[in-house]
mmCIF file of C-alpha atoms and ligand atoms in Angstrom:
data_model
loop_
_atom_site.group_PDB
_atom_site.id
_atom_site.type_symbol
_atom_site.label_atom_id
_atom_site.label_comp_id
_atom_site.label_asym_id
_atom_site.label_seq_id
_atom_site.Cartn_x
_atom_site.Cartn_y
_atom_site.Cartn_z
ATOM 1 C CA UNK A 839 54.493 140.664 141.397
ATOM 2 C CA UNK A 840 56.607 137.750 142.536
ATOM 3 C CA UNK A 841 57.374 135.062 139.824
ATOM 4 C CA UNK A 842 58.317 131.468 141.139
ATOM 5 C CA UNK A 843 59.601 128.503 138.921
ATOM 6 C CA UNK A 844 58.163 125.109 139.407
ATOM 7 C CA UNK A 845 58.508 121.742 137.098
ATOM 8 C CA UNK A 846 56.658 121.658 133.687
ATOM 9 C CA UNK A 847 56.379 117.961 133.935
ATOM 10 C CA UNK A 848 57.519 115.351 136.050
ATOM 11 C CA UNK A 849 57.471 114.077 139.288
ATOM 12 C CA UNK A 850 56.826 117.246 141.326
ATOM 13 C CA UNK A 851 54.537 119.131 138.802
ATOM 14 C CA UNK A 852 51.423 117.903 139.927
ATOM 15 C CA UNK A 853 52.181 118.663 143.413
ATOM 16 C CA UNK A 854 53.230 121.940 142.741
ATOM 17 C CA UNK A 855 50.812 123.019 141.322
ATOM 18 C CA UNK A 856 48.394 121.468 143.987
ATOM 19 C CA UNK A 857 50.022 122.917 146.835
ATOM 20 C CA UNK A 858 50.285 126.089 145.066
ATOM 21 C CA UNK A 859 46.070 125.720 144.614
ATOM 22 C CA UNK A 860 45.870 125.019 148.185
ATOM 23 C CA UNK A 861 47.709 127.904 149.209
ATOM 24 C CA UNK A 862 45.380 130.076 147.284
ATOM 25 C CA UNK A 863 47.646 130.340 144.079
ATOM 26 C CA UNK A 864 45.551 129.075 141.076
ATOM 27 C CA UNK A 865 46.170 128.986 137.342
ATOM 28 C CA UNK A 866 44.359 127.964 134.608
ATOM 29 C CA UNK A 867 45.096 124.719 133.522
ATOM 30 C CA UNK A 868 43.484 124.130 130.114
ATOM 31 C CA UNK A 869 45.461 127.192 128.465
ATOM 32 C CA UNK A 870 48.998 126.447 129.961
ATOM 33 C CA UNK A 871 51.789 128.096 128.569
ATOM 34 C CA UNK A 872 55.567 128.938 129.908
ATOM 35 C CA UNK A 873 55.005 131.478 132.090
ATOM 36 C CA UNK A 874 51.319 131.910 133.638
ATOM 37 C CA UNK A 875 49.825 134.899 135.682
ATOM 38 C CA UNK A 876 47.985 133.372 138.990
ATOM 39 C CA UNK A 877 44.061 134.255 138.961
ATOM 40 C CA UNK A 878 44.065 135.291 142.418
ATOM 41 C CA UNK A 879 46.920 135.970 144.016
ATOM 42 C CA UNK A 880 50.100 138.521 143.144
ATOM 43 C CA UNK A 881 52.630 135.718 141.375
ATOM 44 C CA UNK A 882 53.427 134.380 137.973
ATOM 45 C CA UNK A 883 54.151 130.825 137.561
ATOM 46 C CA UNK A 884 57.042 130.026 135.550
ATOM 47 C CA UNK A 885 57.326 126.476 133.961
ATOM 48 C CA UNK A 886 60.897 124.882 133.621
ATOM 49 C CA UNK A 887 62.956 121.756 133.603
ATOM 50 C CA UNK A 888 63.324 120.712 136.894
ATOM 51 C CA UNK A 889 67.526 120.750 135.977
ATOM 52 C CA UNK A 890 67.177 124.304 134.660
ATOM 53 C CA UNK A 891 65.166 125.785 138.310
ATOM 54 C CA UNK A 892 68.360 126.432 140.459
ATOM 55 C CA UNK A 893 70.233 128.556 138.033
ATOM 56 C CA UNK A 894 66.817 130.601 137.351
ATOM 57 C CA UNK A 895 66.253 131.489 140.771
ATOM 58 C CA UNK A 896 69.769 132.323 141.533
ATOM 59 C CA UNK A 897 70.275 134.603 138.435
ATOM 60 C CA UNK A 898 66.776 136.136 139.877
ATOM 61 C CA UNK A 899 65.124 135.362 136.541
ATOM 62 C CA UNK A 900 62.904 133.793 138.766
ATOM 63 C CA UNK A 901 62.196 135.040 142.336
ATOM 64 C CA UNK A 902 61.553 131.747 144.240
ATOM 65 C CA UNK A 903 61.670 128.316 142.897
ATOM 66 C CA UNK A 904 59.676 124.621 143.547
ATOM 67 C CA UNK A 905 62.327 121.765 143.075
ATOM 68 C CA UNK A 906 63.990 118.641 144.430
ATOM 69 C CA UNK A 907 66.896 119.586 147.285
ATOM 70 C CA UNK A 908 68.642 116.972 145.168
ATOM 71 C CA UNK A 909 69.261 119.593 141.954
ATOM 72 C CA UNK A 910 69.907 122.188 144.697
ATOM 73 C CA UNK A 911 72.969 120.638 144.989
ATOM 74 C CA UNK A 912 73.878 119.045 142.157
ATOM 75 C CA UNK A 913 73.768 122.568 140.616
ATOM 76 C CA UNK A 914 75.629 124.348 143.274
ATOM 77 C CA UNK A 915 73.696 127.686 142.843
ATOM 78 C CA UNK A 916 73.411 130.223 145.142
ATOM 79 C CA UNK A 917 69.982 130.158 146.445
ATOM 80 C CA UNK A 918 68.360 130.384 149.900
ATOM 81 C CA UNK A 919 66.088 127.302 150.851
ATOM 82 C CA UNK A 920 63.598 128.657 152.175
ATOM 83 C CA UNK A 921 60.835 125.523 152.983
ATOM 84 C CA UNK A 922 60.783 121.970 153.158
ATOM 85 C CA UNK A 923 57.664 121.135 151.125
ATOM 86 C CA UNK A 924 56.730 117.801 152.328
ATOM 87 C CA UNK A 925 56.593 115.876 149.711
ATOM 88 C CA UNK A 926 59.004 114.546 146.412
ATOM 89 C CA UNK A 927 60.795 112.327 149.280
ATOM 90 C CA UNK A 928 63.643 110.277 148.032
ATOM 91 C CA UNK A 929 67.708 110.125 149.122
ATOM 92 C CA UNK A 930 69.842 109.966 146.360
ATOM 93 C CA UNK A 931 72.404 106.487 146.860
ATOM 94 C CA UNK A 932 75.003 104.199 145.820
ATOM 95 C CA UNK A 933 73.937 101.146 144.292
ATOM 96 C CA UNK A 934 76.155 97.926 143.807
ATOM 97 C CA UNK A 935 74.707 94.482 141.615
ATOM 98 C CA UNK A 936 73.573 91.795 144.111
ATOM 99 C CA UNK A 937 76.307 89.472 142.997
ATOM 100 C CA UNK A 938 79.288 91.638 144.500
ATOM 101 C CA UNK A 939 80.342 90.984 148.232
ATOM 102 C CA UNK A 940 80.208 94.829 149.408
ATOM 103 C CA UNK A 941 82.956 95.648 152.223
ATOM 104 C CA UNK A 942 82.049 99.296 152.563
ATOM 105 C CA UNK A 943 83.273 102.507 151.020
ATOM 106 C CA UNK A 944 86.624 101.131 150.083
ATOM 107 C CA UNK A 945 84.939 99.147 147.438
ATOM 108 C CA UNK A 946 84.331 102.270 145.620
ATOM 109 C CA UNK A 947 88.322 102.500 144.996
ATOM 110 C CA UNK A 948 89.199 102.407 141.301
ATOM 111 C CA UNK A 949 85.376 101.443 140.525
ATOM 112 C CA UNK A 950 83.372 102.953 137.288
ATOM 113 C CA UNK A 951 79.872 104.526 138.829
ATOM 114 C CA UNK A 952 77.283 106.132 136.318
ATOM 115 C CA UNK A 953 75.506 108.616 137.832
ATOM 116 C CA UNK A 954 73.002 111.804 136.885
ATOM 117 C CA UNK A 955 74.376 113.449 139.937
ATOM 118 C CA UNK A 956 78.198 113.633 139.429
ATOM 119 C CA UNK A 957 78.758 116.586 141.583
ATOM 120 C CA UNK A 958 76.917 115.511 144.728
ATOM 121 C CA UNK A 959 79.155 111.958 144.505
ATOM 122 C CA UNK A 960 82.786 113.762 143.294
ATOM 123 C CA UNK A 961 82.316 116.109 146.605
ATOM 124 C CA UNK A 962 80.842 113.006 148.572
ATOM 125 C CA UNK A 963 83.541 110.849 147.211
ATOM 126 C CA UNK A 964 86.233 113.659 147.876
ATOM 127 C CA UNK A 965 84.873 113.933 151.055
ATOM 128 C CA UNK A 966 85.844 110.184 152.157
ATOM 129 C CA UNK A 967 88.995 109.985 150.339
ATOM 130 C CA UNK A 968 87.313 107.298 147.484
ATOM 131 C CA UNK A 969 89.024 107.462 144.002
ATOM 132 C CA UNK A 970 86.793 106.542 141.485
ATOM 133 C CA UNK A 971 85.977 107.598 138.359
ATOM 134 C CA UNK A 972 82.039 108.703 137.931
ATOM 135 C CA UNK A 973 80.482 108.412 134.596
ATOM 136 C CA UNK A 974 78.177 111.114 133.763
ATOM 137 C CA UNK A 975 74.799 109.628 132.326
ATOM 138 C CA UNK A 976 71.183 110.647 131.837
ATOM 139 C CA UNK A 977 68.740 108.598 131.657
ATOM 140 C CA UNK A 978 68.000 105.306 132.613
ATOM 141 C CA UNK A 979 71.383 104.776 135.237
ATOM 142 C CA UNK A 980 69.845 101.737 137.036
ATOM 143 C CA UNK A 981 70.600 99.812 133.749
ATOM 144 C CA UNK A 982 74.358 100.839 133.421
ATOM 145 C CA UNK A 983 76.074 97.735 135.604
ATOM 146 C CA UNK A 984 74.179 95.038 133.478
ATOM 147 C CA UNK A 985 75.298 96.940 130.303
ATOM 148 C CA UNK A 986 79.068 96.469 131.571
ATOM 149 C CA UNK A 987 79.028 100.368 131.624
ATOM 150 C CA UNK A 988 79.599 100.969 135.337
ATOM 151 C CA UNK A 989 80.575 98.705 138.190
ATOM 152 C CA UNK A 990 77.915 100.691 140.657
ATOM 153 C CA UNK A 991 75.094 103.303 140.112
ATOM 154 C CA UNK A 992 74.392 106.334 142.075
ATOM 155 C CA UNK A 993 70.988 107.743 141.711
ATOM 156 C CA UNK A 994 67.545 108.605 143.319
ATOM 157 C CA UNK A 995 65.764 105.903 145.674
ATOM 158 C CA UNK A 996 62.397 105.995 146.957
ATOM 159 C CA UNK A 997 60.608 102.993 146.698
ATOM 160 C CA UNK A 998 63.663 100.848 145.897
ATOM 161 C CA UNK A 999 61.559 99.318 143.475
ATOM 162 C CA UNK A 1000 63.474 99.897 140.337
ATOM 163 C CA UNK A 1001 67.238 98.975 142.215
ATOM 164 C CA UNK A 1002 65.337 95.558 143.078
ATOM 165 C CA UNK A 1003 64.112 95.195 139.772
ATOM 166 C CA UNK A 1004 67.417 95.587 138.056
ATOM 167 C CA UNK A 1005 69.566 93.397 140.656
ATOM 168 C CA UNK A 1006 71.347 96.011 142.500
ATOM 169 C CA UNK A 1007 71.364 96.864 146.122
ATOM 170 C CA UNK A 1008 71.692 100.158 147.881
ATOM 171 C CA UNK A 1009 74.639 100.578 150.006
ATOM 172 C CA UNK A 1010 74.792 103.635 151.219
ATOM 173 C CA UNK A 1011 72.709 106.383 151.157
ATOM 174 C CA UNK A 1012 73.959 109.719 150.722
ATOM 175 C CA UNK A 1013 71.825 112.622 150.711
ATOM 176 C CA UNK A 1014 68.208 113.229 152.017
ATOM 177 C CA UNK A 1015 66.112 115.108 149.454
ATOM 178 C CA UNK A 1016 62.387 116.641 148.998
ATOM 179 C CA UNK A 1017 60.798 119.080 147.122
ATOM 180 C CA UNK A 1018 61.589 122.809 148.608
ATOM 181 C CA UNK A 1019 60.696 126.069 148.208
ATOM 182 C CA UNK A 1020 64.015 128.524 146.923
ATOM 183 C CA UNK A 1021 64.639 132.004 146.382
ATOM 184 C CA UNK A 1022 67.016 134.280 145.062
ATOM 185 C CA UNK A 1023 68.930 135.223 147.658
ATOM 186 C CA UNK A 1024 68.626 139.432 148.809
ATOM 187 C CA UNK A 1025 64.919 139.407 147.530
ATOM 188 C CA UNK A 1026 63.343 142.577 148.375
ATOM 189 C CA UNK A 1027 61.702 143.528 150.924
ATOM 190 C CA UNK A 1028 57.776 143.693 148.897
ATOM 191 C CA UNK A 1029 58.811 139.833 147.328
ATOM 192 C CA UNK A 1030 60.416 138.618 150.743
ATOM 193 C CA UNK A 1031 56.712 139.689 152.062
ATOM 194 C CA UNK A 1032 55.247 137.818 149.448
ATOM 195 C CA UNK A 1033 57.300 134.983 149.931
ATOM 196 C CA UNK A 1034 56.476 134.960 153.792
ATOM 197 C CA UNK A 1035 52.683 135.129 152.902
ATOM 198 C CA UNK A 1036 53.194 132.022 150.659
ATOM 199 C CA UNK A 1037 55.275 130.132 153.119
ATOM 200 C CA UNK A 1038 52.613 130.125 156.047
ATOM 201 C CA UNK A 1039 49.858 129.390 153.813
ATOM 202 C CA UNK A 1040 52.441 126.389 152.669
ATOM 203 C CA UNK A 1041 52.972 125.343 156.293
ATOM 204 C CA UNK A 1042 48.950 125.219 156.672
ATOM 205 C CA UNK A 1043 48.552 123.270 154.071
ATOM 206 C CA UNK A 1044 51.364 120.794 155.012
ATOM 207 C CA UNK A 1045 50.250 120.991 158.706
ATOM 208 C CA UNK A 1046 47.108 118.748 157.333
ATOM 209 C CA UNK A 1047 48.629 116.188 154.845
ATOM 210 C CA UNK A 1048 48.300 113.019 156.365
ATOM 211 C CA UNK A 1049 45.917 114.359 158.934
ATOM 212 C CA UNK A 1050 42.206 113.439 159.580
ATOM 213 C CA UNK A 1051 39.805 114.826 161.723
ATOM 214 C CA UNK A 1052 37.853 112.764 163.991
ATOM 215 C CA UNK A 1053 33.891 113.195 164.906
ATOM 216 C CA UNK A 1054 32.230 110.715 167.462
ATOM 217 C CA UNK A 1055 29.706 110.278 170.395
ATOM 218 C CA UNK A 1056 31.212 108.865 173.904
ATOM 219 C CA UNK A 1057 29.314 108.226 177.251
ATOM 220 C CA UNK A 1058 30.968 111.336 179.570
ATOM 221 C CA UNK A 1059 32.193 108.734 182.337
ATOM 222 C CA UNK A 1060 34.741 107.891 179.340
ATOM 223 C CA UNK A 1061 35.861 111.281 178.851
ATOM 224 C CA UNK A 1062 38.952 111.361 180.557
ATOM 225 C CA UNK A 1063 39.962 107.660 179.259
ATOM 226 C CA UNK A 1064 39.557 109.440 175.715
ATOM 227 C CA UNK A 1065 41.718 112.446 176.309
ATOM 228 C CA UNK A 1066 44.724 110.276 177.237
ATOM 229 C CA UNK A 1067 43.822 108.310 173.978
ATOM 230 C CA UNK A 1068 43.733 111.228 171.921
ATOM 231 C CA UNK A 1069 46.488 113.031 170.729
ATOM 232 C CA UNK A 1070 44.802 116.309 170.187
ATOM 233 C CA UNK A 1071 46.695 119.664 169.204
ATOM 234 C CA UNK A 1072 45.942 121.019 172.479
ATOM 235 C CA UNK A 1073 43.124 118.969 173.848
ATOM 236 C CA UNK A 1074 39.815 117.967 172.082
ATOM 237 C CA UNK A 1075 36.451 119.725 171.944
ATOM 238 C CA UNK A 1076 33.757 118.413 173.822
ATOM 239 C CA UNK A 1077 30.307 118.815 173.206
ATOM 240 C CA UNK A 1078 27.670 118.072 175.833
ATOM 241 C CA UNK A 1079 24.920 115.929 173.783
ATOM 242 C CA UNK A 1080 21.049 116.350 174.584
ATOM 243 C CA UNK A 1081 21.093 113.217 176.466
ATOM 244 C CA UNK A 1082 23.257 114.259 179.481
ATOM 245 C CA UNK A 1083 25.321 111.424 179.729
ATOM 246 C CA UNK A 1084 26.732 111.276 176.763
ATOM 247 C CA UNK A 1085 29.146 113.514 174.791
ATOM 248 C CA UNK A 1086 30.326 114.284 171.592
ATOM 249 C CA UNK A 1087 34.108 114.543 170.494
ATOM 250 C CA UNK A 1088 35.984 116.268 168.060
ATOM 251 C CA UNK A 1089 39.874 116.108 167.394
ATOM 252 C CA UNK A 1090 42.576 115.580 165.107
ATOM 253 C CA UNK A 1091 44.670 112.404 164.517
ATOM 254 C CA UNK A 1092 47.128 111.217 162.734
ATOM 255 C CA UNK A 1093 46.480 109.406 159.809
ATOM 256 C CA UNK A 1094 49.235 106.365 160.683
ATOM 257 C CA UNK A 1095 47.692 106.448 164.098
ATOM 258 C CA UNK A 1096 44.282 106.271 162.904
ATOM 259 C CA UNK A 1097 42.954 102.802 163.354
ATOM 260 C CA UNK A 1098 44.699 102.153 166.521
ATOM 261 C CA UNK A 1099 43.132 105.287 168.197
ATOM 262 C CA UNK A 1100 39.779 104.449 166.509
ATOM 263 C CA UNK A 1101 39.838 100.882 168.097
ATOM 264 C CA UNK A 1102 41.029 101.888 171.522
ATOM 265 C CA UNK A 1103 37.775 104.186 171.473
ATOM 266 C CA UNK A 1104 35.371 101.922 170.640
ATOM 267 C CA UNK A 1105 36.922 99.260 173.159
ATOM 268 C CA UNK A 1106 35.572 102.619 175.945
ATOM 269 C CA UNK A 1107 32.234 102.999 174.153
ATOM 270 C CA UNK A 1108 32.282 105.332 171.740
ATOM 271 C CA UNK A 1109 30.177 105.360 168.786
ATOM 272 C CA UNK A 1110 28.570 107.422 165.563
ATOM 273 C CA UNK A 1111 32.291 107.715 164.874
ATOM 274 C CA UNK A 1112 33.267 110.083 161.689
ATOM 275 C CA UNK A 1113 35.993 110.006 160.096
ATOM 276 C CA UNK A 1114 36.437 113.310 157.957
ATOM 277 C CA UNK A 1115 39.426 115.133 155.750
ATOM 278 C CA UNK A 1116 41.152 117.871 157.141
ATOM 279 C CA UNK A 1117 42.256 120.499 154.429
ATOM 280 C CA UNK A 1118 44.833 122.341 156.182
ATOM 281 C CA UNK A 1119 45.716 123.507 160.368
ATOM 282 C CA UNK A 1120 46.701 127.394 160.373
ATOM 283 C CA UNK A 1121 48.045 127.874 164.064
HETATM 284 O O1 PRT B 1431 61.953 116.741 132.738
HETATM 285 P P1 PRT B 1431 62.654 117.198 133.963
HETATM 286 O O2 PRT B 1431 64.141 117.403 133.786
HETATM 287 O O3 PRT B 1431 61.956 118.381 134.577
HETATM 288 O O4 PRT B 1431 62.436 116.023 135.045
HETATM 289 P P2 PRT B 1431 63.367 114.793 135.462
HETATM 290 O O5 PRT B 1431 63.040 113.635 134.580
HETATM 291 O O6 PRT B 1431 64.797 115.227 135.558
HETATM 292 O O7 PRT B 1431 62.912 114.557 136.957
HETATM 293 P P3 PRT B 1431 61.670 113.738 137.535
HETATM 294 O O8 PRT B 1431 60.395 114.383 137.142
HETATM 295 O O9 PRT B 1431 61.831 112.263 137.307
HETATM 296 O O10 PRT B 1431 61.936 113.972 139.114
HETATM 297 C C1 PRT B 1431 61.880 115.253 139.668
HETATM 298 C C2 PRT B 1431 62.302 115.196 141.119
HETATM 299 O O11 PRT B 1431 61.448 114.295 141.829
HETATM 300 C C3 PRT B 1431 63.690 114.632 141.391
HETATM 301 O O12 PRT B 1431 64.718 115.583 141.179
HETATM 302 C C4 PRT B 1431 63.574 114.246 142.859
HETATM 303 O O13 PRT B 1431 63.779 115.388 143.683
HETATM 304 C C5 PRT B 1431 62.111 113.820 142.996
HETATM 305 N N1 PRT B 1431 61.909 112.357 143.094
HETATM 306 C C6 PRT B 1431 61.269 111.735 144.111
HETATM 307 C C7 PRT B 1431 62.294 111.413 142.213
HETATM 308 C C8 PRT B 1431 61.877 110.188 142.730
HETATM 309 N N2 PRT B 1431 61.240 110.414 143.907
HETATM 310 C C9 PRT B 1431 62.171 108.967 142.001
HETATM 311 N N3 PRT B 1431 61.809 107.888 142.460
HETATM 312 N N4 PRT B 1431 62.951 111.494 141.031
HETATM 313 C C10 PRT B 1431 63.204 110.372 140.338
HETATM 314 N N5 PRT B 1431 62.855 109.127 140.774
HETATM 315 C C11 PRT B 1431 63.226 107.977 139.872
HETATM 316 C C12 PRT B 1431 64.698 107.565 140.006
HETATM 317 O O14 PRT B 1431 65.509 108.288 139.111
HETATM 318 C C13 PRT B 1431 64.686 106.091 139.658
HETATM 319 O O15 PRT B 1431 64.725 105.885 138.261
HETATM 320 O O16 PRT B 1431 62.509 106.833 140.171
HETATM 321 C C14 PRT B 1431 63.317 105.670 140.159
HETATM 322 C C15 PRT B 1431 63.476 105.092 141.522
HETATM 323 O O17 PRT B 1431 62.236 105.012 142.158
HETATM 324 P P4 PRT B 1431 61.888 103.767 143.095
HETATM 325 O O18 PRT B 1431 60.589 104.143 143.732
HETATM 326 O O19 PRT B 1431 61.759 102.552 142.206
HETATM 327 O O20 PRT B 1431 62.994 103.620 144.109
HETATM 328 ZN ZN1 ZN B 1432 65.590 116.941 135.126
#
């Protein structure tokens, strides 16, 4: 039995949990409680604070953990990142009001900068020779400048939505984050099998987000236009049809490539074209 640690609620729960469903880890949703045996599949799901994850999984109170690189290293546990997950995106930045004239990193000097992350900015601050002094605050940072508590903010971006929205500007961004799969590090070698089981099935999974597979019917004196059009896996299936000159087509495209690729083969005749989910890609 391997127990992993994801979010209770929050920003990467619902992903969790569906990636964990995906992989063929399922839990019961309608009785949850803090720590949940999975219906089909050797693991226990343990539900924590995202802030409290990293020290679980290093202690080993957890075996492998679900949370945002960002706490990673704001905690500065001793885990093993195992997996990028592929999704909980964001960079964590520094943030300056509109109003100021920003020269770069030397504006920092002597500054007041409220921040949720103080560790990840002291070292990054360190780092560049920048003495400031970072105000510790949880909660709602973004308003901190307008409330004549800080100077700056340095917090999570993704959208840049809620920076815009409170006047301030990001300046420089300074680390990358998503949500990724930890583990106590020296696992065992029946959990580290586990774990390697889990992390395939994660890769299949995140082989197909943003991923759609594509179904049509093309005259066969197109064919070879189509296969430099498609960006297949390996190249795409072809399918004689019952009327001989003519073809059908199967492949997978990207999603952000989708409507360009689905125009280009129309413009060579194809047609009956289906556009249909793709679940997951296990190579
Ligand atoms: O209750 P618990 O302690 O478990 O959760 P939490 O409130 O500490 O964290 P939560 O659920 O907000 O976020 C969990 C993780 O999601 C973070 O640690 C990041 O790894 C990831 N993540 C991804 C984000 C965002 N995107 C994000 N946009 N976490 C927070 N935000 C917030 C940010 O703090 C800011 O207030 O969203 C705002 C900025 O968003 P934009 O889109 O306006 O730029
Ligand atoms: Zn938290």
């Amino acid at each position: 039995m391997i127990r992993i640690a994801i979010q209770t609620k929050g920003r990467l729960n619902e992903q969790s949990i569906e990636l964990l469903r995906e992989a063929g880890v399922t839990i019961k949703e309608e009785k949850r409680k803090f720590l949940m045996r999975a219906a089909d599949f050797p693991v226990e799901i343990l539900f924590l604070r995202d802030d409290d994850i990293p020290h679980t999984v290093a202690m080993g109170a957890a075996d492998l953990g679900i949370v945002g690189y960002n706490e990673v290293v704001e905690r500065g546990c001793v885990v093993d990142v195992l997996q990028n997950l592929g999704f909980g995106a964001c960079r964590v930045s520094l943030a300056v009001p509109k109003s100021v004239e920003y020269t770069g990193l030397d504006f920092f000097n002597g500054k007041r900068i409220a921040t949720s992350y103080p560790n990840v900015l002291k070292r990054f601050f360190d780092e560049k020779g920048i003495k400031a002094a970072v105000h510790t605050i949880t909660g709602s940072v973004e308003i901190a400048p307008a409330a004549g508590l800080a100077d700056a903010i340095f917090d999570i971006v993704s959208s840049g939505g809620t920076l815009i929205s409170n006047g301030l500007v990001e300046v420089e961004q300074v680390l990358q984050s998503e949500a990724v799969l930890i583990a106590t590090p020296g696992l065992d070698d029946d959990k580290m099998a586990v774990a390697r089981q889990l992390m395939s099935r994660f890769d299949s999974v995140q082989k197909g987000y943003g991923k759609k597979y594509l179904v049509l019917n093309l005259p066969s004196s197109a064919l070879d236009e189509a296969v430099k059009i498609l960006p297949a896996m390996r190249s795409p299936t072809v399918i004689p049809l019952a009327q001989s000159d003519w073809c059908s087509l199967q492949t997978v495209v990207d999603e952000k490539e989708l409507w360009s690729v689905v125009e280009k083969l129309k413009a060579i005749g194809a047609e009956g074209i289906l556009v249909l989910a793709l679940e997951k890609i296990v190579l």
